[in-house]
Coordinates of C-alpha atoms (C1' of nucleotides) in Angstrom, one line a residue:
Chain H
M1 CA 11.1 146.9 29.4
P2 CA 9.0 144.8 31.8
L3 CA 10.9 143.3 34.7
P4 CA 10.2 140.1 36.7
Q5 CA 8.8 142.4 39.1
T6 CA 7.2 140.4 41.9
E7 CA 8.5 137.6 43.4
M8 CA 6.4 135.5 45.7
P9 CA 5.2 138.0 48.4
G10 CA 6.5 137.4 52.1
R11 CA 9.6 135.9 50.3
L12 CA 11.9 138.1 52.5
Q13 CA 10.2 136.8 55.7
A14 CA 10.2 133.3 54.4
H15 CA 14.0 133.7 54.1
F16 CA 14.4 134.9 57.5
A17 CA 12.6 131.8 58.7
E18 CA 14.5 129.4 56.6
R19 CA 17.8 130.7 58.1
G20 CA 16.6 130.7 61.7
I21 CA 16.9 134.7 61.9
R22 CA 14.9 136.1 64.5
M23 CA 11.6 137.7 63.5
T24 CA 10.9 140.9 65.6
Q25 CA 8.0 143.1 65.4
Q26 CA 10.3 145.9 63.8
R27 CA 12.0 143.6 61.2
R28 CA 8.4 142.4 60.1
A29 CA 7.5 146.2 59.4
I30 CA 10.7 146.8 57.5
L31 CA 10.5 143.7 55.4
R32 CA 7.0 144.3 54.7
V33 CA 8.1 147.8 53.4
M34 CA 10.8 146.2 51.4
E35 CA 8.6 143.6 49.9
T36 CA 5.5 146.0 48.9
A37 CA 7.8 149.1 47.9
N38 CA 7.6 149.9 44.3
K39 CA 11.4 150.4 44.1
H40 CA 14.5 152.2 45.3
L41 CA 14.0 153.1 48.7
D42 CA 16.7 154.8 50.6
A43 CA 17.0 154.4 54.4
A44 CA 15.0 157.6 55.4
H45 CA 12.1 156.7 53.3
L46 CA 12.2 153.1 54.4
L47 CA 12.4 154.4 58.1
R48 CA 9.3 156.5 57.4
K49 CA 7.2 154.0 55.6
A50 CA 8.2 151.4 58.6
Q51 CA 7.2 153.8 61.3
K52 CA 3.7 153.9 59.8
L53 CA 3.4 150.2 60.4
D54 CA 5.3 150.3 63.9
A55 CA 5.7 153.7 65.1
S56 CA 8.7 152.3 67.5
V57 CA 11.1 151.4 64.6
D58 CA 14.2 153.3 65.2
R59 CA 16.5 154.7 62.6
S60 CA 19.4 152.5 63.8
T61 CA 17.2 149.4 63.4
V62 CA 16.5 150.3 59.8
Y63 CA 20.5 150.2 59.2
R64 CA 21.2 147.2 61.1
T65 CA 18.3 145.4 59.1
L66 CA 19.5 146.8 55.8
K67 CA 23.0 145.3 56.7
L68 CA 21.7 142.1 57.7
L69 CA 19.6 141.6 54.4
K70 CA 22.7 142.8 52.3
R71 CA 24.7 140.3 54.2
H72 CA 22.4 137.6 53.3
G73 CA 22.4 138.7 49.7
L74 CA 18.5 139.4 49.9
I75 CA 18.7 143.1 48.7
D76 CA 21.0 145.2 46.4
E77 CA 22.5 148.4 47.3
L78 CA 22.5 151.3 44.7
D79 CA 24.0 154.6 44.0
L80 CA 21.9 155.6 41.3
M81 CA 25.0 157.8 40.2
H82 CA 24.4 160.0 43.2
I83 CA 21.8 162.0 41.3
N84 CA 20.2 162.8 44.7
G85 CA 23.0 163.3 47.0
E86 CA 25.2 160.6 48.7
G87 CA 22.8 158.2 50.2
H88 CA 22.2 154.6 49.3
Y89 CA 19.2 152.9 47.7
Y90 CA 18.0 149.6 48.2
E91 CA 15.7 147.2 46.3
R92 CA 14.9 143.3 46.7
K93 CA 17.4 141.0 44.9
L94 CA 15.1 139.6 41.9
N95 CA 15.9 136.7 39.8
R96 CA 17.6 138.5 37.2
D97 CA 20.1 141.4 37.6
H98 CA 19.3 144.4 35.8
I99 CA 20.7 147.8 34.8
H100 CA 20.1 151.0 36.2
M101 CA 20.2 154.0 34.1
A102 CA 20.0 157.7 35.8
C103 CA 19.1 160.5 33.7
L104 CA 21.2 163.6 34.4
G105 CA 18.6 165.9 32.9
C106 CA 15.5 164.8 34.7
G107 CA 16.5 162.6 37.4
K108 CA 14.4 159.8 36.3
I109 CA 15.5 156.1 36.8
M110 CA 15.2 153.4 34.3
E111 CA 16.0 149.8 34.5
F112 CA 16.7 147.3 31.6
V113 CA 17.4 143.6 31.6
S114 CA 19.8 142.5 29.1
D115 CA 21.1 139.0 27.9
I116 CA 24.4 140.8 26.9
F117 CA 24.8 141.7 30.6
E118 CA 24.5 137.9 31.5
K119 CA 27.0 137.1 29.0
L120 CA 29.2 139.8 30.2
K121 CA 29.1 138.4 33.8
G122 CA 29.7 134.9 32.3
Q123 CA 32.9 136.3 30.4
V124 CA 34.1 137.9 33.8
E125 CA 33.6 134.5 35.8
K126 CA 35.4 132.5 33.1
D127 CA 38.2 134.9 32.0
C128 CA 39.3 136.3 35.2
R129 CA 38.4 133.1 37.2
F130 CA 36.4 135.4 39.4
R131 CA 33.4 134.2 41.5
I132 CA 30.6 136.9 41.1
V133 CA 28.4 137.6 44.3
V134 CA 27.0 141.0 43.5
S135 CA 27.0 143.0 40.4
R136 CA 25.9 146.6 40.0
L137 CA 26.0 148.4 36.4
E138 CA 24.9 152.0 36.8
I139 CA 24.8 154.3 33.9
G140 CA 24.4 158.2 33.8
G141 CA 23.3 160.0 30.9
Y142 CA 20.2 161.5 28.9
C143 CA 17.0 159.7 28.3
A144 CA 15.4 160.0 25.0
E145 CA 13.2 163.3 25.9
C146 CA 16.1 165.1 27.8
S147 CA 18.3 164.3 24.6
K148 CA 16.5 166.6 22.4
Chain V
M1 CA 44.4 141.4 31.4
P2 CA 46.6 144.4 30.3
L3 CA 45.0 148.0 30.2
P4 CA 45.8 151.2 28.3
Q5 CA 47.4 152.1 31.6
T6 CA 49.0 155.5 30.6
E7 CA 47.9 158.1 28.5
M8 CA 50.1 160.8 27.6
P9 CA 51.8 162.3 31.1
G10 CA 50.6 165.7 32.0
R11 CA 47.2 165.2 30.0
L12 CA 45.2 166.6 32.7
Q13 CA 47.1 169.9 33.0
A14 CA 46.8 170.0 29.2
H15 CA 43.0 169.6 29.4
F16 CA 42.9 172.5 31.9
A17 CA 44.9 174.7 29.5
E18 CA 42.7 173.7 26.7
R19 CA 39.8 174.8 28.5
G20 CA 41.0 177.9 29.9
I21 CA 40.8 176.7 33.5
R22 CA 43.2 178.6 35.9
M23 CA 46.0 176.6 36.8
T24 CA 47.1 177.1 40.4
Q25 CA 49.8 175.8 42.8
Q26 CA 47.3 173.8 44.6
R27 CA 45.9 172.3 41.6
R28 CA 49.1 171.4 39.8
A29 CA 49.9 169.3 42.9
I30 CA 46.6 167.5 43.0
L31 CA 46.6 167.0 39.2
R32 CA 50.1 165.4 39.0
V33 CA 49.2 163.2 42.0
M34 CA 46.3 162.0 39.9
E35 CA 48.3 161.5 36.7
T36 CA 51.2 159.5 38.5
A37 CA 48.9 157.4 40.8
N38 CA 48.8 153.9 40.1
K39 CA 45.1 153.8 40.7
H40 CA 42.1 154.1 43.0
L41 CA 42.8 157.0 45.3
D42 CA 40.4 158.2 47.8
A43 CA 40.2 161.8 48.7
A44 CA 42.2 161.4 51.9
H45 CA 44.9 159.5 50.1
L46 CA 45.0 162.0 47.3
L47 CA 45.4 164.9 50.1
R48 CA 48.2 163.4 51.8
K49 CA 50.1 162.8 48.5
A50 CA 49.1 166.3 47.3
Q51 CA 50.5 167.9 50.5
K52 CA 53.9 166.3 50.0
L53 CA 54.1 168.3 46.8
D54 CA 52.5 171.5 48.3
A55 CA 52.1 171.6 52.1
S56 CA 49.5 174.3 51.6
V57 CA 47.0 172.1 49.9
D58 CA 43.7 171.9 51.8
R59 CA 40.9 169.0 52.2
S60 CA 38.3 171.5 50.7
T61 CA 40.6 172.2 47.7
V62 CA 40.9 168.5 46.9
Y63 CA 37.1 168.2 47.1
R64 CA 36.5 171.1 45.0
T65 CA 39.3 169.9 42.4
L66 CA 37.6 166.4 42.3
K67 CA 34.4 168.0 41.6
L68 CA 35.8 169.9 38.8
L69 CA 37.6 167.1 37.1
K70 CA 34.3 165.2 37.4
R71 CA 32.4 167.8 35.8
H72 CA 34.8 168.1 33.0
G73 CA 34.5 164.1 32.7
L74 CA 38.2 163.7 33.2
I75 CA 38.1 161.1 36.1
D76 CA 35.8 158.4 37.1
E77 CA 34.3 158.0 40.7
L78 CA 34.0 154.4 41.9
D79 CA 32.9 153.0 45.1
L80 CA 34.8 149.6 44.6
M81 CA 31.5 148.0 46.3
H82 CA 32.2 149.7 49.6
I83 CA 34.8 147.4 50.5
N84 CA 36.8 149.8 52.7
G85 CA 34.1 151.9 54.0
E86 CA 31.5 154.6 52.5
G87 CA 34.0 156.9 50.7
H88 CA 35.0 157.2 47.0
Y89 CA 37.7 156.3 44.6
Y90 CA 38.9 158.3 41.9
E91 CA 41.0 157.5 38.7
R92 CA 41.7 159.2 35.4
K93 CA 39.4 158.6 32.7
L94 CA 41.1 156.6 30.0
N95 CA 40.1 155.7 26.4
R96 CA 38.1 152.6 27.3
D97 CA 35.8 152.0 30.2
H98 CA 36.8 149.2 32.3
I99 CA 34.9 146.9 34.8
H100 CA 36.3 146.8 38.7
M101 CA 36.1 143.7 40.3
A102 CA 36.5 143.5 44.0
C103 CA 37.3 140.7 46.0
L104 CA 35.2 140.1 49.1
G105 CA 37.8 137.7 50.5
C106 CA 41.2 139.5 50.2
G107 CA 40.2 143.1 49.1
K108 CA 42.1 143.0 45.9
I109 CA 40.5 145.2 43.2
M110 CA 41.0 143.9 39.5
E111 CA 40.2 145.5 36.3
F112 CA 38.8 144.1 33.2
V113 CA 38.2 145.4 29.5
S114 CA 35.7 143.8 27.6
D115 CA 34.5 144.2 24.0
I116 CA 31.0 142.8 25.4
F117 CA 30.8 145.6 27.9
E118 CA 31.0 148.0 24.7
K119 CA 28.5 146.0 23.1
L120 CA 26.1 146.1 26.2
K121 CA 26.6 150.0 26.3
G122 CA 25.6 149.9 22.4
Q123 CA 22.5 148.2 23.3
V124 CA 21.4 150.5 26.2
E125 CA 21.9 153.3 23.9
K126 CA 19.9 151.9 21.0
D127 CA 17.3 150.0 22.6
C128 CA 16.7 152.5 25.3
R129 CA 17.6 155.8 23.2
F130 CA 19.6 156.6 26.3
R131 CA 22.6 158.8 25.6
I132 CA 25.4 157.6 27.9
V133 CA 27.7 160.1 29.6
V134 CA 29.3 157.7 32.4
S135 CA 29.2 154.3 33.1
R136 CA 30.3 152.1 36.1
L137 CA 30.1 148.3 36.4
E138 CA 31.5 147.1 39.7
I139 CA 31.4 143.2 40.6
G140 CA 32.0 141.9 44.1
G141 CA 32.8 138.4 44.6
Y142 CA 35.8 136.0 45.0
C143 CA 39.0 136.0 43.2
A144 CA 40.7 132.6 42.1
E145 CA 42.9 132.4 45.0
C146 CA 40.1 133.3 47.5
S147 CA 37.5 130.8 45.9
K148 CA 39.6 127.7 46.9
Chain N
dA1 C1' 2.3 128.6 80.9
dC2 C1' 7.1 129.9 82.7
dT3 C1' 12.0 130.6 82.6
dC4 C1' 15.8 132.1 80.3
dC5 C1' 19.2 134.7 77.6
dA6 C1' 21.3 135.3 73.2
dG7 C1' 20.0 138.1 70.2
dT8 C1' 17.7 142.8 69.2
dT9 C1' 16.1 147.3 70.1
dG10 C1' 15.9 152.7 71.2
dC11 C1' 18.4 156.2 72.5
dA12 C1' 22.1 159.5 72.4
dA13 C1' 26.3 160.2 71.3
dT14 C1' 29.6 159.8 67.8
dC15 C1' 32.0 159.4 63.5
dG16 C1' 33.5 160.6 59.0
dA17 C1' 32.8 161.9 54.2
dG18 C1' 31.8 165.6 52.1
dT19 C1' 29.9 170.9 51.9
dC20 C1' 29.7 175.8 52.8
dG21 C1' 30.4 180.8 54.0
dC22 C1' 33.7 184.1 54.2
dA23 C1' 37.6 186.8 54.4
dT24 C1' 41.8 186.6 52.0
dC25 C1' 44.9 185.6 48.2
dT26 C1' 46.6 184.9 43.4
dG27 C1' 46.9 183.8 38.4
dA28 C1' 46.7 185.6 34.2
dG29 C1' 45.1 189.3 31.0
dC30 C1' 45.7 193.8 30.2
Chain Q
dG1 C1' 52.8 196.2 37.8
dC2 C1' 47.2 196.4 38.2
dT3 C1' 43.2 194.4 38.6
dC4 C1' 39.6 191.4 39.8
dA5 C1' 37.1 187.2 38.9
dG6 C1' 38.0 182.9 40.6
dA7 C1' 40.5 180.2 43.7
dT8 C1' 42.0 179.0 48.6
dG9 C1' 42.5 178.0 53.8
dC10 C1' 40.0 177.9 57.7
dG11 C1' 36.5 176.5 60.5
dA12 C1' 31.7 175.4 61.1
dC13 C1' 28.5 172.5 59.7
dT14 C1' 25.5 169.0 57.3
dC15 C1' 23.9 164.4 57.1
dG16 C1' 24.1 159.4 56.2
dA17 C1' 25.6 155.9 58.8
dT18 C1' 27.7 153.6 63.3
dT19 C1' 28.3 152.3 68.1
dG20 C1' 27.9 151.7 73.1
dC21 C1' 25.0 150.5 76.4
dA22 C1' 21.2 149.4 79.4
dA23 C1' 16.6 147.5 78.7
dC24 C1' 13.8 144.5 76.3
dT25 C1' 12.0 140.3 73.9
dG26 C1' 11.4 135.9 70.7
dG27 C1' 11.2 131.5 70.8
dA28 C1' 13.5 127.4 72.4
dG29 C1' 13.4 124.3 76.1
dT30 C1' 10.8 122.5 80.0

DNA sequence: ACTCCAGTTGCAATCGAGTCGCATCTGAGC
DNA sequence: GCTCAGATGCGACTCGATTGCAACTGGAGT
């Protein structure tokens, strides 16, 4: 299930420039981590990784930057079915939405892109006259291995 | 967008009996609230309503009962896109899953049942060989009125 | 290069949802 | 009724996230 994994690198920074958002040393570190992360960072991991690039980054700056990114629709916030506690996970918003599946057996997170999902969103927009800004489909269950 | 709103009343209590789960005064109050609630109760509201039926109900009992209901697959846990803070919302699990739409303008929560959603879940189960236990599709955006 | 200030930051205190340990209590099977 | 596994209330606690505030800084204007 390949995904359109990487947009242009530096894209988040570019967005900031376009929108006239001030670029600080700390934000640069945080954005770089977001851009290069494999996936599914929570705030604590993001903080730790960002501090390796700039030791001065503070927890509250991470949260404030995440809120900023969310407000601009540049990242998605995930729960991953609360498989590991109550916190949230973040990933760059890519071109296509994808479904997150969390295995209740082994904790693995899988992703899936589906035309039917796109069709479903189209139906919601049309039938409910609802303008979709953000959507999140999370599924909990058991992967092939854990189903045996 | 009509929903299969009400199952047989007292259904949650019946489930408890079937499964040999002890029925206490406090649980009776909490289940009654869950059964008669319109929808989308958070833990604090559930506590307040349950205390009107039985003043002795404690916050931790509400949380413990919610956890129990979740474990037995009798309720669904929702975030409703965190439109009102970080807490969770609960509703009885009905026959058919439905989509939750949260309006970022007016805060209204809408629901929608779709065959395409069922088809999508079928696709996930087949293509990913993933056995679905619970699924949650939440959409944030703007309703017809707020879109104007 | 210098100034300026709105916007940003670090820090520490705080909030609030949810959890836990423990002594006490109680439902339901005998 | 007795009994005791399981449930409860209470208070302390955890932990993710937020906030108030004084100090700092990016970058636009000169």
